[in-house]
Every structure is written in structure tokens, then in C-alpha cells.
Short mmCIF file of C-alpha atoms in Angstrom, two decimals:
data_model
loop_
_atom_site.label_atom_id
_atom_site.label_comp_id
_atom_site.label_asym_id
_atom_site.label_seq_id
_atom_site.Cartn_x
_atom_site.Cartn_y
_atom_site.Cartn_z
CA UNK A 1 -219.00 47.96 30.41
CA UNK A 2 -221.62 49.53 28.18
CA UNK A 3 -225.22 48.54 28.80
CA UNK A 4 -225.56 46.90 25.37
CA UNK A 5 -222.44 44.81 25.98
CA UNK A 6 -223.74 43.74 29.39
CA UNK A 7 -227.08 42.68 27.92
CA UNK A 8 -225.32 40.76 25.16
CA UNK A 9 -223.18 38.96 27.73
CA UNK A 10 -226.26 38.01 29.76
CA UNK A 11 -228.21 36.42 26.89
CA UNK A 12 -225.06 34.76 25.58
CA UNK A 13 -224.38 33.31 29.04
CA UNK A 14 -227.91 31.95 29.28
CA UNK A 15 -227.73 30.46 25.78
CA UNK A 16 -224.43 28.73 26.59
CA UNK A 17 -225.72 27.41 29.93
CA UNK A 18 -228.82 25.92 28.31
CA UNK A 19 -226.76 24.48 25.46
CA UNK A 20 -224.40 22.82 27.95
CA UNK A 21 -227.32 21.30 29.86
CA UNK A 22 -228.72 19.90 26.60
CA UNK A 23 -225.37 18.44 25.51
CA UNK A 24 -224.68 17.04 28.98
CA UNK A 25 -228.11 15.38 29.14
CA UNK A 26 -229.56 17.65 31.81
CA UNK A 27 -232.28 18.54 29.34
CA UNK A 28 -233.41 15.62 27.19
CA UNK A 29 -234.79 15.61 23.65
CA UNK A 30 -238.49 16.49 23.71
CA UNK A 31 -238.30 17.90 27.25
CA UNK A 32 -239.87 21.28 27.96
CA UNK A 33 -237.48 24.02 29.04
CA UNK A 34 -238.26 26.27 32.04
CA UNK A 35 -240.64 29.11 31.16
CA UNK A 36 -239.43 32.59 30.24
CA UNK A 37 -240.52 33.84 33.67
CA UNK A 38 -238.64 31.05 35.44
CA UNK A 39 -235.45 31.70 33.45
CA UNK A 40 -235.84 35.43 34.01
CA UNK A 41 -236.06 34.94 37.79
CA UNK A 42 -233.29 32.33 37.91
CA UNK A 43 -230.78 34.43 35.95
CA UNK A 44 -231.97 37.84 37.16
CA UNK A 45 -232.48 39.08 33.62
CA UNK A 46 -235.40 40.48 31.65
CA UNK A 47 -237.77 38.30 29.59
CA UNK A 48 -236.53 40.17 26.51
CA UNK A 49 -233.00 38.92 27.25
CA UNK A 50 -234.34 35.38 27.77
CA UNK A 51 -236.07 35.52 24.37
CA UNK A 52 -232.78 36.55 22.72
CA UNK A 53 -231.01 33.53 24.26
CA UNK A 54 -233.78 31.16 23.16
CA UNK A 55 -233.67 32.67 19.67
CA UNK A 56 -229.97 31.76 19.42
CA UNK A 57 -230.70 28.16 20.46
CA UNK A 58 -233.61 27.96 18.03
CA UNK A 59 -231.45 29.13 15.14
CA UNK A 60 -228.78 26.57 16.07
CA UNK A 61 -231.38 23.78 16.19
CA UNK A 62 -231.14 23.02 19.92
CA UNK A 63 -234.72 24.04 20.79
CA UNK A 64 -238.06 24.77 19.15
CA UNK A 65 -241.14 26.70 20.32
CA UNK A 66 -244.74 25.52 20.28
CA UNK A 67 -247.25 28.37 20.44
CA UNK A 68 -249.12 28.34 23.71
CA UNK A 69 -247.11 25.41 25.09
CA UNK A 70 -243.55 26.62 25.56
CA UNK A 71 -240.04 25.85 24.35
CA UNK A 72 -238.79 22.27 23.96
CA UNK A 73 -235.45 20.56 23.46
CA UNK A 74 -235.14 19.61 19.80
CA UNK A 75 -235.63 16.02 18.73
CA UNK A 76 -232.50 16.54 16.60
CA UNK A 77 -230.43 15.71 19.64
CA UNK A 78 -232.05 12.27 19.80
CA UNK A 79 -229.99 9.69 17.93
CA UNK A 80 -231.89 6.90 16.19
CA UNK A 81 -228.76 5.28 14.71
CA UNK A 82 -230.55 4.53 11.46
CA UNK A 83 -229.12 7.32 9.32
CA UNK A 84 -226.19 5.35 7.84
CA UNK A 85 -224.15 8.52 8.34
CA UNK A 86 -220.57 8.55 9.62
CA UNK A 87 -218.81 11.77 10.61
CA UNK A 88 -215.14 12.28 9.77
CA UNK A 89 -213.35 15.22 11.39
CA UNK A 90 -209.76 16.03 10.42
CA UNK A 91 -207.52 19.01 11.10
CA UNK A 92 -207.36 19.81 7.38
CA UNK A 93 -209.13 18.39 4.32
CA UNK A 94 -207.91 19.52 0.94
CA UNK A 95 -204.14 19.23 1.06
CA UNK A 96 -201.14 17.17 2.12
CA UNK A 97 -202.02 13.60 3.28
CA UNK A 98 -205.64 14.27 4.27
CA UNK A 99 -207.45 13.56 0.98
CA UNK A 100 -205.96 10.05 0.84
CA UNK A 101 -206.82 9.34 4.48
CA UNK A 102 -210.44 10.35 3.82
CA UNK A 103 -210.41 8.33 0.59
CA UNK A 104 -209.38 5.24 2.55
CA UNK A 105 -212.21 5.77 5.04
CA UNK A 106 -214.75 6.32 2.27
CA UNK A 107 -213.70 3.22 0.31
CA UNK A 108 -214.60 0.99 3.27
CA UNK A 109 -217.70 2.88 4.41
CA UNK A 110 -219.21 3.12 0.92
CA UNK A 111 -219.05 -0.68 0.57
CA UNK A 112 -221.09 -0.96 3.77
CA UNK A 113 -223.66 1.58 2.57
CA UNK A 114 -222.58 4.46 4.80
CA UNK A 115 -222.33 8.12 3.82
CA UNK A 116 -219.71 10.47 5.24
CA UNK A 117 -220.19 13.89 6.80
CA UNK A 118 -216.85 15.70 6.45
CA UNK A 119 -215.66 18.46 8.75
CA UNK A 120 -212.30 20.07 9.47
CA UNK A 121 -210.99 22.06 12.43
CA UNK A 122 -207.85 23.68 10.99
CA UNK A 123 -206.23 22.29 14.14
CA UNK A 124 -208.28 24.58 16.39
CA UNK A 125 -209.51 23.30 19.75
CA UNK A 126 -212.41 25.74 19.66
CA UNK A 127 -213.39 24.57 16.18
CA UNK A 128 -213.18 20.92 17.29
CA UNK A 129 -215.56 21.57 20.17
CA UNK A 130 -217.94 23.36 17.79
CA UNK A 131 -217.80 20.42 15.35
CA UNK A 132 -218.65 17.99 18.13
CA UNK A 133 -221.52 20.20 19.32
CA UNK A 134 -222.93 20.27 15.78
CA UNK A 135 -222.52 16.51 15.34
CA UNK A 136 -224.31 15.85 18.62
CA UNK A 137 -227.36 17.42 16.99
CA UNK A 138 -227.19 15.11 13.98
CA UNK A 139 -228.20 11.48 13.67
CA UNK A 140 -224.77 9.91 13.15
CA UNK A 141 -223.83 6.31 13.82
CA UNK A 142 -220.13 6.82 14.41
CA UNK A 143 -217.22 9.25 14.31
CA UNK A 144 -213.62 9.13 13.11
CA UNK A 145 -211.68 12.13 14.39
CA UNK A 146 -208.16 13.50 14.23
CA UNK A 147 -207.82 15.46 17.48
CA UNK A 148 -206.68 19.08 17.30
CA UNK A 149 -203.48 19.88 19.19
CA UNK A 150 -203.55 16.45 20.77
CA UNK A 151 -200.58 17.16 23.04
CA UNK A 152 -202.52 19.84 24.92
CA UNK A 153 -204.91 18.98 27.75
CA UNK A 154 -208.43 18.53 26.35
CA UNK A 155 -211.05 20.76 27.98
CA UNK A 156 -214.06 19.42 26.11
CA UNK A 157 -213.99 15.77 27.15
CA UNK A 158 -217.64 16.15 28.19
CA UNK A 159 -218.56 16.25 24.49
CA UNK A 160 -216.87 12.88 23.93
CA UNK A 161 -218.61 11.55 27.02
CA UNK A 162 -221.89 12.73 25.52
CA UNK A 163 -221.15 10.69 22.39
CA UNK A 164 -220.69 7.68 24.64
CA UNK A 165 -223.99 8.39 26.41
CA UNK A 166 -225.71 8.44 23.02
CA UNK A 167 -224.03 5.12 22.18
CA UNK A 168 -222.06 6.67 19.31
CA UNK A 169 -218.65 5.00 18.94
CA UNK A 170 -215.64 7.04 17.89
CA UNK A 171 -212.10 6.30 16.72
CA UNK A 172 -209.13 8.64 16.97
CA UNK A 173 -206.65 8.81 14.08
CA UNK A 174 -203.14 10.31 13.90
CA UNK A 175 -203.05 11.10 17.62
CA UNK A 176 -204.97 10.97 20.88
CA UNK A 177 -205.41 13.14 23.95
CA UNK A 178 -203.42 11.99 26.97
CA UNK A 179 -206.59 11.73 29.10
CA UNK A 180 -208.20 9.46 26.47
CA UNK A 181 -205.28 7.21 25.50
CA UNK A 182 -207.34 4.10 26.30
CA UNK A 183 -209.94 5.00 23.65
CA UNK A 184 -210.06 3.34 20.20
CA UNK A 185 -207.39 4.74 17.91
CA UNK A 186 -205.41 4.05 14.75
CA UNK A 187 -202.13 5.89 14.30
CA UNK A 188 -198.55 5.58 13.16
CA UNK A 189 -195.85 4.42 15.56
CA UNK A 190 -194.34 7.89 15.38
CA UNK A 191 -191.71 7.17 18.01
CA UNK A 192 -190.39 4.37 15.82
CA UNK A 193 -190.55 6.66 12.78
CA UNK A 194 -188.50 9.37 14.48
CA UNK A 195 -186.02 6.70 15.54
CA UNK A 196 -185.67 5.36 11.99
CA UNK A 197 -184.86 8.69 10.34
CA UNK A 198 -182.40 9.72 13.06
CA UNK A 199 -180.72 6.29 13.02
CA UNK A 200 -180.42 6.49 9.23
CA UNK A 201 -178.61 9.83 9.48
CA UNK A 202 -176.34 8.54 12.23
CA UNK A 203 -175.46 5.51 10.11
CA UNK A 204 -174.41 7.95 7.38
CA UNK A 205 -171.90 9.55 9.73
CA UNK A 206 -173.95 12.53 10.92
CA UNK A 207 -173.28 13.57 14.52
CA UNK A 208 -174.85 17.01 14.99
CA UNK A 209 -178.45 16.44 13.97
CA UNK A 210 -180.87 19.33 14.27
CA UNK A 211 -184.50 18.45 15.06
CA UNK A 212 -187.57 20.49 14.04
CA UNK A 213 -190.68 19.25 15.85
CA UNK A 214 -194.25 20.36 16.45
CA UNK A 215 -194.96 20.94 20.12
CA UNK A 216 -198.74 20.80 20.27
CA UNK A 217 -199.58 17.35 18.88
CA UNK A 218 -198.85 13.73 19.73
CA UNK A 219 -196.98 13.12 16.47
CA UNK A 220 -194.42 15.83 17.24
CA UNK A 221 -193.82 14.58 20.76
CA UNK A 222 -193.44 10.95 19.65
CA UNK A 223 -191.17 11.73 16.68
CA UNK A 224 -188.95 13.75 19.00
CA UNK A 225 -188.87 10.85 21.46
CA UNK A 226 -187.70 8.47 18.72
CA UNK A 227 -185.04 10.97 17.67
CA UNK A 228 -183.76 11.10 21.26
CA UNK A 229 -183.68 7.29 21.51
CA UNK A 230 -181.57 7.04 18.36
CA UNK A 231 -179.06 9.57 19.72
CA UNK A 232 -178.83 7.77 23.06
CA UNK A 233 -178.37 4.40 21.39
CA UNK A 234 -175.50 5.84 19.32
CA UNK A 235 -173.85 7.47 22.35
CA UNK A 236 -174.52 11.00 21.04
CA UNK A 237 -175.34 13.54 23.74
CA UNK A 238 -178.75 15.19 23.38
CA UNK A 239 -178.36 18.92 22.82
CA UNK A 240 -181.51 21.01 23.44
CA UNK A 241 -179.92 23.87 21.50
CA UNK A 242 -180.28 21.72 18.40
CA UNK A 243 -184.08 21.44 18.76
CA UNK A 244 -186.56 23.85 17.20
CA UNK A 245 -190.08 23.55 18.59
CA UNK A 246 -193.01 25.20 16.83
CA UNK A 247 -196.79 25.38 17.24
CA UNK A 248 -199.70 25.34 14.82
CA UNK A 249 -200.01 29.13 14.93
CA UNK A 250 -196.35 29.81 14.06
CA UNK A 251 -195.66 26.88 11.74
CA UNK A 252 -195.38 29.14 8.67
CA UNK A 253 -192.60 31.27 10.19
CA UNK A 254 -190.96 29.86 13.32
CA UNK A 255 -189.11 26.76 11.97
CA UNK A 256 -187.38 28.59 9.15
CA UNK A 257 -186.64 31.83 11.00
CA UNK A 258 -185.20 29.87 13.93
CA UNK A 259 -183.12 27.71 11.59
CA UNK A 260 -181.62 30.73 9.84
CA UNK A 261 -180.94 32.35 13.22
CA UNK A 262 -178.93 29.28 14.24
CA UNK A 263 -176.91 29.50 11.03
CA UNK A 264 -176.19 33.21 11.60
CA UNK A 265 -175.13 32.45 15.18
CA UNK A 266 -172.57 29.94 13.87
CA UNK A 267 -174.32 26.85 15.30
CA UNK A 268 -172.92 23.80 13.50
CA UNK A 269 -175.10 20.91 12.35
CA UNK A 270 -174.78 18.39 9.54
CA UNK A 271 -178.36 17.08 9.26
CA UNK A 272 -181.96 18.09 10.01
CA UNK A 273 -184.79 15.76 11.08
CA UNK A 274 -188.08 17.48 10.20
CA UNK A 275 -191.55 16.98 11.66
CA UNK A 276 -193.04 16.31 8.21
CA UNK A 277 -192.43 16.69 4.48
CA UNK A 278 -193.95 20.17 4.33
CA UNK A 279 -191.48 21.42 6.93
CA UNK A 280 -188.62 19.58 5.22
CA UNK A 281 -189.23 21.29 1.87
CA UNK A 282 -189.19 24.71 3.53
CA UNK A 283 -186.09 23.79 5.56
CA UNK A 284 -184.28 22.98 2.31
CA UNK A 285 -185.23 26.42 0.96
CA UNK A 286 -184.11 28.14 4.17
CA UNK A 287 -180.74 26.38 4.07
CA UNK A 288 -180.21 27.25 0.43
CA UNK A 289 -180.96 30.90 1.20
CA UNK A 290 -178.07 30.66 3.66
CA UNK A 291 -175.87 29.20 0.87
CA UNK A 292 -175.89 25.74 2.44
CA UNK A 293 -176.28 22.90 -0.04
CA UNK A 294 -178.63 19.95 0.51
CA UNK A 295 -177.53 17.16 0.75
CA UNK A 296 -173.87 18.04 -0.02
CA UNK A 297 -173.39 19.96 3.24
CA UNK A 298 -176.50 19.15 5.27
CA UNK A 299 -178.84 16.17 4.92
CA UNK A 300 -182.57 16.71 5.48
CA UNK A 301 -185.32 14.18 6.22
CA UNK A 302 -189.10 14.54 6.15
CA UNK A 303 -191.97 12.39 7.37
CA UNK A 304 -195.19 11.08 5.73
CA UNK A 305 -193.96 10.26 2.20
CA UNK A 306 -196.48 12.75 0.82
CA UNK A 307 -196.80 13.78 -2.81
CA UNK A 308 -194.28 16.59 -2.27
CA UNK A 309 -191.67 14.18 -0.88
CA UNK A 310 -191.28 12.48 -4.23
CA UNK A 311 -192.02 15.50 -6.42
CA UNK A 312 -190.00 18.28 -4.80
CA UNK A 313 -186.86 19.46 -6.56
CA UNK A 314 -184.72 17.43 -4.15
CA UNK A 315 -186.61 14.20 -3.48
CA UNK A 316 -186.96 13.66 0.25
CA UNK A 317 -185.76 10.86 2.45
CA UNK A 318 -188.83 10.31 4.60
CA UNK A 319 -191.07 7.90 6.51
CA UNK A 320 -193.81 6.14 4.57
CA UNK A 321 -197.27 7.06 5.82
CA UNK A 322 -199.87 4.50 4.59
CA UNK A 323 -202.50 7.18 4.19
CA UNK A 324 -205.17 5.07 2.49
CA UNK A 325 -204.45 2.12 4.76
CA UNK A 326 -204.74 4.22 7.92
CA UNK A 327 -208.15 5.44 6.78
CA UNK A 328 -209.26 1.92 5.89
CA UNK A 329 -208.13 0.52 9.24
CA UNK A 330 -209.93 3.28 11.14
CA UNK A 331 -213.12 2.65 9.16
CA UNK A 332 -213.01 -1.09 9.83
CA UNK A 333 -212.41 -0.54 13.53
CA UNK A 334 -215.35 1.86 13.70
CA UNK A 335 -217.60 -0.62 11.86
CA UNK A 336 -216.67 -3.30 14.37
CA UNK A 337 -217.62 -0.95 17.21
CA UNK A 338 -220.92 -0.10 15.49
CA UNK A 339 -221.88 -3.72 14.76
CA UNK A 340 -220.76 -5.06 18.14
CA UNK A 341 -221.44 -2.22 20.60
CA UNK A 342 -221.28 -4.44 23.68
CA UNK A 343 -218.43 -6.71 22.59
CA UNK A 344 -214.87 -6.26 23.77
CA UNK A 345 -212.83 -5.21 20.72
CA UNK A 346 -209.43 -6.86 21.09
CA UNK A 347 -207.42 -4.53 18.84
CA UNK A 348 -208.94 -1.14 19.56
CA UNK A 349 -205.57 0.64 19.72
CA UNK A 350 -203.64 0.08 16.49
CA UNK A 351 -200.07 1.23 15.85
CA UNK A 352 -198.90 1.10 12.23
CA UNK A 353 -195.25 0.18 11.71
CA UNK A 354 -193.34 2.92 9.84
CA UNK A 355 -191.01 2.36 6.90
CA UNK A 356 -187.94 4.41 5.94
CA UNK A 357 -187.83 5.68 2.34
CA UNK A 358 -184.32 6.81 1.31
CA UNK A 359 -184.04 9.38 -1.48
CA UNK A 360 -181.80 12.27 -2.54
CA UNK A 361 -182.05 14.63 0.45
CA UNK A 362 -179.72 12.57 2.67
CA UNK A 363 -176.15 11.61 1.89
CA UNK A 364 -173.23 9.93 3.67
CA UNK A 365 -170.78 12.39 5.18
CA UNK A 366 -167.38 12.39 3.49
#
């Protein structure tokens, strides 16, 4: 390793260690940090390297220096709970169902005099952790968050625990990490939704139903589980060869490439249950490129009843997602937690009942 790279690693390591101690409460707001000499001795690095680390933390707002006195933990990490600010963190912001979810949250919060700080993670765990670190520096009174890749083990639970230590309530929407399933949440009953679309196709005479599901979030897992339940109830054997799993990183390629590979291999199927409407629209295109007609030869279903479900060339059979309502319910739950911090909230885990919307993309087999 080059000397410059080694020095960079050393000051970065120190900066991260100090940041973790601040976020975990080891260093409190207003508390003086160890001196440059003490940090230099403790980490076996030069004072110049220590200054670089402290400069990073100063720029990020974690610490500030007082001439002749030392370096102190910033008061920004102290939460007064008088800001009337609520943070909303979603995986995406500007497209699909997200604007309406945020609109539902804002409609409730605005009536109560709260302002919203909006952030998005693009479904990145690293970005989610960074968002939480930034929010822990701000004076927020509550948080509504859609977890990123909620089906994968969460490695930054300490940041949520820090919110709890600050007395900042939070509500999960859309999904929840397995380790935090007892925390307040508002989401769709996605298992029931997956069951409804698969049962609908079975009732139309479909027997070989392909499933396209997202592997790294709770929604994908639960929609797949409902799909399996519908097959079992109908006495149809589950066939893993008729399942396409994809992840956030390969969502733009994997579902459609895998589907067309199955067609080329001669795999027979008469319907496709899709993770959401976006995937369903692309599945229709992929099938048509293979000269397979929808719904004449293969029925396709989506999920979420988004704008594209009703406005695509072939209107999608889908599951209604009460986007505004979900946002409103999450906002009301958060307000209850804010106003009654020590009370036991009876309904702090809310499942919204899904509804099947039948349109042109599914048809009875003849």
C-alpha cells in the first residue's frame, strides 16, 4: 500500500470511529473530545493525521473547534423536539407510487403544522445508513421510512436504536427488517395480494403460472408466499423452474432476459404473476418480442395499480395499492407516537387489505 493511501486510511478510520461514538452516545452533545495528542497516542498516528480526521467531522457537522479550548461534539446532535420537522425516507421519490405516498403523508402532517424533510436511498443500504446518520444530526421529531432491501439482514440497527435513545419515534412503511418486525409499521398485506392475483388466474383456467419476484425486499417475499398458497390450495404443484427471482441491481435486465430464455428453452406457461406493474409492463413487451400475445396466449398480472397499470397499451390486471391512504395512515400513527410517547399504541402494526383490479391483461383460457 502506498504511503498516501495508508495515511488516508488512518484518518478515515479515526473519523469513522469518532463518528460512531457520537452516534452511539459514547460522546454526548457539548462534550469535549480527547485532545490531538491523546488521539495521536491512542491511534498511533501523527497529529497531522488527527487534524485531517477532525476536519472531516467538522465539515459534516459532528464536531466544532473552540480556539484554545479544544474540539467539542456539536450541539446539532442534541434533539430539542421543537422543530416541527418530520423526516420521510423512501427508496425512490419522483416516480411510480412514491409521489402519492409522500402526498398522503404531507396532507396529514401539514394539517398538524409539521414540515417534511424528504430523502431517498435508491434502495441502497449504504445510502439508508447515511440518511440516518444525517438525520441524527438534525432536530427532527419523527421519521417515516421505507427500508432498503428489507429482506436482507440489517447491519445498521444501532442507528435506529440511537433514534430511540433520542426519543424520536419512527414508522416503517412498505416493509420491515426481520429483526425489527415488532416496530411500528404500515404496509400492504402482500401475502394476501399475491394470493389474490394467483387465485384469479387459476380461476380463469391457468395451470402453469410463472412468477417474477424481487428477492431483496419484504414485498417480494410475501407476494411469492401468497402465490405459493394459491397454488397449494388449488392442488397445483409448485415448480421452482417457473420462478424468476431478481434483485434491485439487476431489475432492469434479469426478469426479461430470464423470461425470454425460458421461452427459447421451450418452457411452457400460460400466465405470469409479476412483482409490480413496472415489471408487468416490461414482461408484456418481452413476451411480444417472442411473438407471444397478451392476453390471448399468456395472461399477465401486475401489482400496485399504479398510473401505468391503467394507462399502458394493455391495461393491467393488478392489486390496488392505496398509496395516499398508506401515507396518511403512517402519518397518523407517527403523530400518535409523538403525542403519546409513553403510551402503549394498540395498533402499531397495520396491514392494509389488498383489492384485486381486473382489466385487459388477463383472460380465461379457452
